[in-house]
Short mmCIF file of C-alpha atoms in Angstrom, two decimals:
data_model
loop_
_atom_site.label_atom_id
_atom_site.label_comp_id
_atom_site.label_asym_id
_atom_site.label_seq_id
_atom_site.Cartn_x
_atom_site.Cartn_y
_atom_site.Cartn_z
CA MET A 1367 2.99 -13.92 40.76
CA LYS A 1368 0.60 -11.08 41.33
CA GLN A 1369 3.17 -8.49 40.51
CA ARG A 1370 4.08 -10.22 37.29
CA LEU A 1371 0.39 -10.17 36.27
CA ASN A 1372 0.16 -6.51 37.17
CA ILE A 1373 3.27 -5.88 34.87
CA MET A 1374 1.66 -7.93 32.12
CA LEU A 1375 -1.74 -6.09 32.40
CA VAL A 1376 0.09 -2.65 32.28
CA ALA A 1377 2.09 -3.73 29.17
CA VAL A 1378 -1.10 -4.95 27.45
CA LEU A 1379 -2.93 -1.64 28.29
CA MET A 1380 0.04 0.34 26.97
CA LEU A 1381 -0.10 -1.57 23.75
CA LEU A 1382 -3.92 -1.07 23.37
CA ALA A 1383 -3.47 2.58 24.15
CA GLN A 1384 -0.71 3.04 21.55
CA GLY A 1385 -3.08 1.40 19.07
CA VAL A 1386 -5.78 3.88 19.93
CA TRP A 1387 -3.62 6.97 19.64
CA ALA A 1388 -1.87 5.82 16.48
CA GLN A 1389 -4.98 5.73 14.60
CA GLY A 1390 -5.06 8.31 11.72
CA VAL A 1391 -7.94 10.43 10.47
CA SER A 1392 -8.64 11.82 6.94
CA VAL A 1393 -8.11 15.45 5.72
CA PHE A 1394 -10.01 16.19 2.74
CA GLY A 1395 -11.65 18.99 0.72
CA THR A 1396 -11.45 20.84 -2.57
CA VAL A 1397 -9.15 23.11 -4.37
CA THR A 1398 -10.70 26.09 -6.06
CA ASN A 1399 -9.54 29.30 -7.81
CA ALA A 1400 -10.75 32.93 -7.42
CA TYR A 1401 -13.72 32.08 -9.75
CA ASP A 1402 -14.63 29.17 -7.58
CA GLN A 1403 -13.73 26.86 -10.24
CA PRO A 1404 -12.14 23.39 -9.24
CA VAL A 1405 -8.44 23.29 -9.80
CA PRO A 1406 -7.07 19.79 -10.81
CA GLY A 1407 -3.60 18.49 -10.54
CA ILE A 1408 -2.65 20.44 -7.38
CA VAL A 1409 -0.17 18.61 -5.04
CA VAL A 1410 -1.54 18.81 -1.49
CA SER A 1411 0.73 17.99 1.43
CA MET A 1412 0.91 18.53 5.27
CA PHE A 1413 3.84 18.66 7.46
CA HIS A 1414 4.31 18.68 11.16
CA PRO A 1415 7.26 19.59 13.35
CA VAL A 1416 7.08 16.09 15.06
CA TYR A 1417 5.97 13.82 12.19
CA GLY A 1418 7.58 15.43 9.16
CA ARG A 1419 6.02 15.78 5.78
CA SER A 1420 3.01 13.65 4.59
CA ALA A 1421 2.77 11.71 1.39
CA PRO A 1422 1.36 13.96 -1.30
CA ALA A 1423 -2.34 13.87 -2.57
CA TYR A 1424 -3.32 15.23 -5.97
CA SER A 1425 -6.55 17.08 -6.64
CA ASP A 1426 -8.75 15.32 -9.11
CA GLY A 1427 -10.89 16.59 -12.07
CA TRP A 1428 -13.40 18.14 -9.55
CA GLY A 1429 -10.53 19.65 -7.48
CA ARG A 1430 -11.16 17.01 -4.72
CA TYR A 1431 -8.19 15.85 -2.60
CA ILE A 1432 -7.90 13.45 0.39
CA LEU A 1433 -4.98 12.63 2.75
CA TYR A 1434 -5.63 9.42 4.63
CA ASP A 1435 -3.93 8.38 7.97
CA VAL A 1436 -3.06 11.72 9.49
CA PRO A 1437 -2.25 11.34 13.10
CA PRO A 1438 -4.26 13.83 15.31
CA HIS A 1439 -1.95 15.97 17.39
CA ARG A 1440 -2.45 18.99 19.89
CA ASP A 1441 0.10 20.98 17.83
CA PRO A 1442 -1.15 22.26 14.53
CA TYR A 1443 -0.05 21.04 11.02
CA TYR A 1444 0.84 23.17 8.12
CA LEU A 1445 -1.19 22.29 5.02
CA GLU A 1446 0.38 23.31 1.63
CA ALA A 1447 -0.61 23.30 -1.99
CA TYR A 1448 1.83 23.25 -4.76
CA TRP A 1449 1.39 24.14 -8.44
CA GLY A 1450 4.00 21.76 -9.82
CA ASN A 1451 7.02 22.77 -7.56
CA GLN A 1452 5.69 26.20 -6.72
CA LEU A 1453 4.10 26.96 -3.34
CA ILE A 1454 0.87 28.60 -3.83
CA TYR A 1455 -0.91 28.14 -0.54
CA ARG A 1456 -0.07 27.49 3.09
CA ASP A 1457 -2.22 27.57 6.11
CA VAL A 1458 -2.27 26.31 9.71
CA VAL A 1459 -4.79 23.46 10.49
CA GLN A 1460 -5.61 21.65 13.71
CA VAL A 1461 -6.17 18.01 13.50
CA PHE A 1462 -8.21 16.45 16.22
CA GLY A 1463 -10.40 14.25 14.03
CA PRO A 1464 -11.50 13.95 10.37
CA LEU A 1465 -11.05 17.46 8.96
CA GLU A 1466 -12.83 19.06 5.88
CA TRP A 1467 -10.49 21.80 4.57
CA HIS A 1468 -11.30 23.72 1.44
CA ILE A 1469 -8.24 25.44 -0.27
CA MET A 1470 -9.43 28.76 -1.95
CA LEU A 1471 -6.87 30.15 -4.10
CA ILE A 1472 -8.26 33.67 -4.13
CA ASP A 1473 -6.14 36.67 -5.34
CA MET B 1051 7.26 -9.88 5.29
CA GLY B 1052 3.92 -10.92 6.96
CA THR B 1053 2.94 -14.00 9.01
CA TYR B 1054 1.91 -15.75 5.94
CA ASP B 1055 5.40 -15.21 4.27
CA TYR B 1056 7.01 -16.61 7.46
CA ALA B 1057 4.78 -19.66 7.37
CA ILE B 1058 5.54 -20.39 3.86
CA LEU B 1059 9.43 -19.86 4.40
CA GLY B 1060 9.04 -22.11 7.44
CA ALA B 1061 7.44 -24.83 5.43
CA ILE B 1062 10.10 -24.56 2.77
CA LEU B 1063 12.81 -24.95 5.36
CA CYS B 1064 11.21 -27.76 6.91
CA GLY B 1065 10.93 -29.69 3.62
CA ILE B 1066 14.46 -28.91 2.81
CA ILE B 1067 15.69 -30.17 6.24
CA MET B 1068 13.59 -33.34 5.78
CA VAL B 1069 15.03 -34.04 2.34
CA PHE B 1070 18.78 -33.42 3.40
CA GLY B 1071 18.22 -35.06 6.71
CA GLY B 1072 16.95 -38.05 4.89
CA ILE B 1073 19.98 -38.17 2.87
CA VAL B 1074 22.30 -37.68 5.86
CA LEU B 1075 20.48 -40.43 7.81
CA LEU B 1076 20.77 -42.76 4.76
CA TYR B 1077 24.49 -41.93 4.59
CA LYS B 1078 25.16 -42.58 8.12
CA GLY B 1079 23.32 -45.95 7.92
CA ALA B 1080 20.58 -44.92 10.57
CA ILE B 1081 17.93 -45.72 7.94
CA ARG B 1082 18.07 -48.19 5.03
CA LEU B 1083 16.11 -48.24 1.84
CA GLN B 1084 16.08 -52.02 1.67
CA VAL B 1085 13.87 -52.24 4.74
CA ALA B 1086 10.48 -52.49 3.38
CA SER B 1087 7.16 -53.36 5.07
CA LYS B 1088 4.29 -55.48 3.65
CA ASP B 1089 1.77 -52.69 3.67
CA PRO B 1090 2.38 -49.26 2.17
CA ALA B 1091 4.33 -47.16 4.61
CA LEU B 1092 3.14 -43.97 3.14
CA THR B 1093 0.33 -43.06 0.73
CA VAL B 1094 -0.10 -39.54 -0.52
CA GLU B 1095 -3.31 -38.69 -2.48
CA MET B 1096 -3.51 -35.33 -4.23
CA PHE B 1097 -5.95 -33.55 -6.46
CA GLN B 1098 -9.00 -35.53 -5.45
CA ASN B 1099 -7.27 -38.93 -5.78
CA GLU B 1100 -6.13 -38.24 -9.42
CA LEU B 1101 -2.56 -38.41 -8.24
CA LYS B 1102 -1.56 -41.14 -5.86
CA PHE B 1103 1.89 -42.00 -4.48
CA SER B 1104 2.58 -45.02 -2.41
CA THR B 1105 5.65 -46.49 -1.05
CA ARG B 1106 6.61 -49.50 1.08
CA ASN B 1107 9.95 -48.03 2.05
CA PRO B 1108 9.59 -45.96 5.17
CA ALA B 1109 12.83 -44.05 4.42
CA LEU B 1110 11.38 -42.73 1.40
CA GLY B 1111 8.56 -41.19 3.25
CA LEU B 1112 11.02 -38.54 4.58
CA PHE B 1113 11.75 -37.40 1.11
CA VAL B 1114 8.14 -37.47 0.05
CA ILE B 1115 6.91 -35.48 3.09
CA GLY B 1116 9.84 -33.02 2.62
CA LEU B 1117 9.12 -32.56 -1.09
CA CYS B 1118 5.33 -32.11 -0.34
CA PHE B 1119 6.22 -29.29 2.17
CA VAL B 1120 8.41 -27.60 -0.52
CA THR B 1121 6.23 -27.98 -3.54
CA LEU B 1122 2.95 -27.12 -1.62
CA SER B 1123 4.54 -24.05 -0.09
CA ILE B 1124 5.83 -22.85 -3.43
CA TYR B 1125 2.31 -23.36 -4.97
CA PHE B 1126 0.60 -21.55 -2.35
CA GLY B 1127 3.15 -18.89 -2.15
CA GLN B 1128 3.25 -18.08 -5.91
CA ASP B 1129 0.19 -15.76 -5.91
CA MET B 1130 1.86 -13.26 -3.45
CA ALA B 1131 5.11 -13.24 -5.40
CA ALA B 1132 5.60 -9.75 -6.74
CA THR B 1133 5.27 -9.69 -10.57
CA ALA B 1134 7.41 -7.08 -12.32
CA ILE B 1135 5.22 -5.04 -14.65
CA GLU B 1136 6.69 -2.83 -17.17
CA VAL B 1137 4.86 0.35 -17.63
CA ARG B 1138 5.42 2.77 -20.53
CA GLY B 1139 3.86 6.04 -21.76
CA SER B 1140 4.08 9.69 -21.95
CA ALA B 1141 2.20 12.89 -21.73
CA VAL B 1142 2.54 15.37 -24.66
CA ASN B 1143 1.70 19.00 -25.23
CA VAL B 1144 1.54 19.78 -21.47
CA ASP B 1145 3.17 22.95 -20.31
CA GLU B 1146 3.20 22.10 -16.54
CA LYS B 1147 4.93 19.57 -14.45
CA VAL B 1148 3.30 16.12 -15.25
CA THR B 1149 2.77 13.51 -12.47
CA ILE B 1150 2.05 9.97 -13.36
CA LEU B 1151 0.56 7.82 -10.62
CA LEU B 1152 0.18 4.07 -10.68
CA GLN B 1153 -2.44 2.94 -8.30
CA SER B 1154 -3.46 -0.62 -7.65
CA GLN B 1155 -7.03 -1.81 -6.86
CA TRP B 1156 -8.49 -5.14 -5.45
CA PRO B 1157 -12.25 -4.66 -5.49
CA VAL B 1158 -14.18 -6.47 -2.67
CA ASN B 1159 -17.90 -6.76 -3.76
CA THR B 1160 -20.12 -6.60 -0.62
CA HIS B 1161 -23.86 -6.26 -0.26
CA GLU B 1162 -26.16 -4.68 2.30
CA GLY B 1163 -23.55 -2.01 3.10
CA ARG B 1164 -21.35 -4.10 5.34
CA VAL B 1165 -18.23 -6.17 5.00
CA HIS B 1166 -16.69 -9.00 6.93
CA GLN B 1167 -14.21 -10.68 4.81
CA VAL B 1168 -10.44 -11.69 4.87
CA VAL B 1169 -8.80 -10.21 2.02
CA ARG B 1170 -5.28 -11.07 0.63
CA PRO B 1171 -4.49 -8.05 -1.51
CA GLN B 1172 -3.28 -8.68 -4.99
CA LEU B 1173 -3.11 -6.60 -8.08
CA ASP B 1174 -6.38 -6.98 -9.91
CA VAL B 1175 -6.52 -3.65 -11.59
CA LEU B 1176 -3.64 -1.18 -12.25
CA TRP B 1177 -4.75 2.45 -12.67
CA VAL B 1178 -2.56 4.90 -14.47
CA VAL B 1179 -3.32 8.41 -13.59
CA VAL B 1180 -1.63 11.17 -15.59
CA SER B 1181 -2.19 14.71 -14.08
CA ALA B 1182 -0.68 18.27 -14.26
CA PRO B 1183 -1.74 21.35 -12.51
CA GLY B 1184 -4.58 23.06 -14.24
CA TYR B 1185 -5.09 20.05 -16.57
CA LYS B 1186 -7.98 17.47 -16.35
CA PRO B 1187 -6.28 14.21 -15.23
CA HIS B 1188 -6.35 11.32 -17.60
CA TYR B 1189 -7.32 7.76 -16.21
CA LYS B 1190 -6.58 4.42 -17.71
CA SER B 1191 -7.03 1.11 -16.04
CA PHE B 1192 -5.42 -2.30 -16.98
CA ALA B 1193 -6.89 -5.56 -15.82
CA ARG B 1194 -4.86 -8.24 -14.17
CA SER B 1195 -4.75 -10.38 -17.50
CA GLU B 1196 -3.20 -7.48 -19.33
CA LEU B 1197 -0.35 -6.73 -16.88
CA LYS B 1198 1.77 -9.85 -17.80
CA ARG B 1199 2.72 -8.53 -21.14
CA GLY B 1200 3.39 -4.94 -19.68
CA VAL B 1201 1.52 -1.86 -19.87
CA ASP B 1202 1.74 0.82 -22.62
CA PHE B 1203 -0.67 3.66 -22.12
CA GLY B 1204 0.86 5.47 -25.26
CA SER B 1205 0.93 9.24 -25.60
CA VAL B 1206 -1.55 11.17 -23.60
CA THR B 1207 -2.78 14.60 -24.21
CA LEU B 1208 -4.42 16.53 -21.22
CA ALA B 1209 -7.10 19.01 -21.65
CA LYS B 1210 -6.69 22.34 -19.92
CA ALA B 1211 -9.17 23.06 -17.17
CA THR B 1212 -8.04 26.23 -15.58
CA GLU B 1213 -5.58 29.03 -16.02
CA LYS B 1214 -2.33 29.09 -14.00
CA VAL B 1215 -2.94 30.29 -10.55
CA LYS B 1216 -0.30 32.90 -9.73
CA PRO B 1217 1.56 32.77 -6.34
CA ASN B 1218 0.28 35.25 -3.86
CA PRO B 1219 2.14 35.81 -0.51
CA ALA B 1220 -1.20 36.72 1.27
CA ARG B 1221 -2.25 33.01 0.84
CA ILE B 1222 0.99 31.69 2.33
CA VAL B 1223 1.05 31.72 6.12
CA GLU B 1224 4.31 32.54 7.69
CA LEU B 1225 6.02 29.67 9.57
CA LYS B 1226 6.64 29.88 13.37
CA GLU B 1227 10.08 30.51 14.45
CA GLY B 1228 12.40 27.47 14.25
CA VAL B 1229 10.02 25.49 12.09
CA ARG B 1230 11.88 23.82 9.21
CA VAL B 1231 9.94 23.06 6.04
CA PRO B 1232 10.72 19.39 4.92
CA PRO B 1233 11.29 19.33 1.17
CA MET B 1234 8.73 17.30 -0.77
CA SER B 1235 11.33 14.67 -1.32
CA GLU B 1236 10.87 13.78 2.34
CA GLY B 1237 7.23 13.23 1.94
CA GLY B 1238 5.73 9.91 3.11
CA SER B 1239 6.75 10.19 6.89
CA PHE B 1240 3.03 9.75 7.49
CA GLY B 1241 -0.42 9.75 5.85
CA ALA B 1242 -1.22 8.50 2.43
CA GLY B 1243 -2.55 10.62 -0.60
CA GLY B 1244 -5.95 9.44 -1.91
CA PRO B 1245 -6.89 8.47 -5.24
CA LEU B 1246 -7.46 11.12 -7.87
#
């Protein structure tokens, strides 16, 4: 009986732990050009060797973008920006918590 | 399907089983319609006593309860049924790749900066966002009452905001060895893009 209770307790703790680790964070920021002007309509996406590619976000009229529900991971992500289909920016970002990342498209 | 959907389906199944079970029991002779009691065997009052149904035949009660299960389940389930909405429109005079996003919104009004509310999301407002790189996005919203007859946002012209940003290899970090770049078509494995 005691052994069963222990197994159940471990199972519940594992489920709870999964819930804690599965919580995603937000990655947000702005997209600006060489003249520090906001660039709207840019597709911002992230990818990770483990998780694959994120859903896309689009920069708004003020150049702002936000990606919700990004799972933190010890291995870094790649953050990309596309002008239509053309890749114009890629950098490595480390996501441990909510991250503010400004994409500066300087020449 | 969520718990609510399963509950509705379960209630519909119960209703159907009761109706058909009643028919089978009548057919087998286990219950008889002729057997009537002096007092009403079953009384159903609905809509604040405006609709009252009463029977002295206990066998009919099976049908009535079964039908109640089915009709009430359908009545309460109709709100969550997906409504097909036809959306039409186009962007004109835009040189870049145009993206049209359809976003839903179900506002929750709260006061004092906190919320403690059970919400059942439904489409209250449909946002159409037309965007293209370097152009100011165009926003248009449609209220729930307008959605039934479809949405036509017409021809949209976008205003240019910035010049095209040319690709520059200095802004693109090299990938680590063995890392594969998933195509954009594989997007959605995690995360969600925020509203424009």
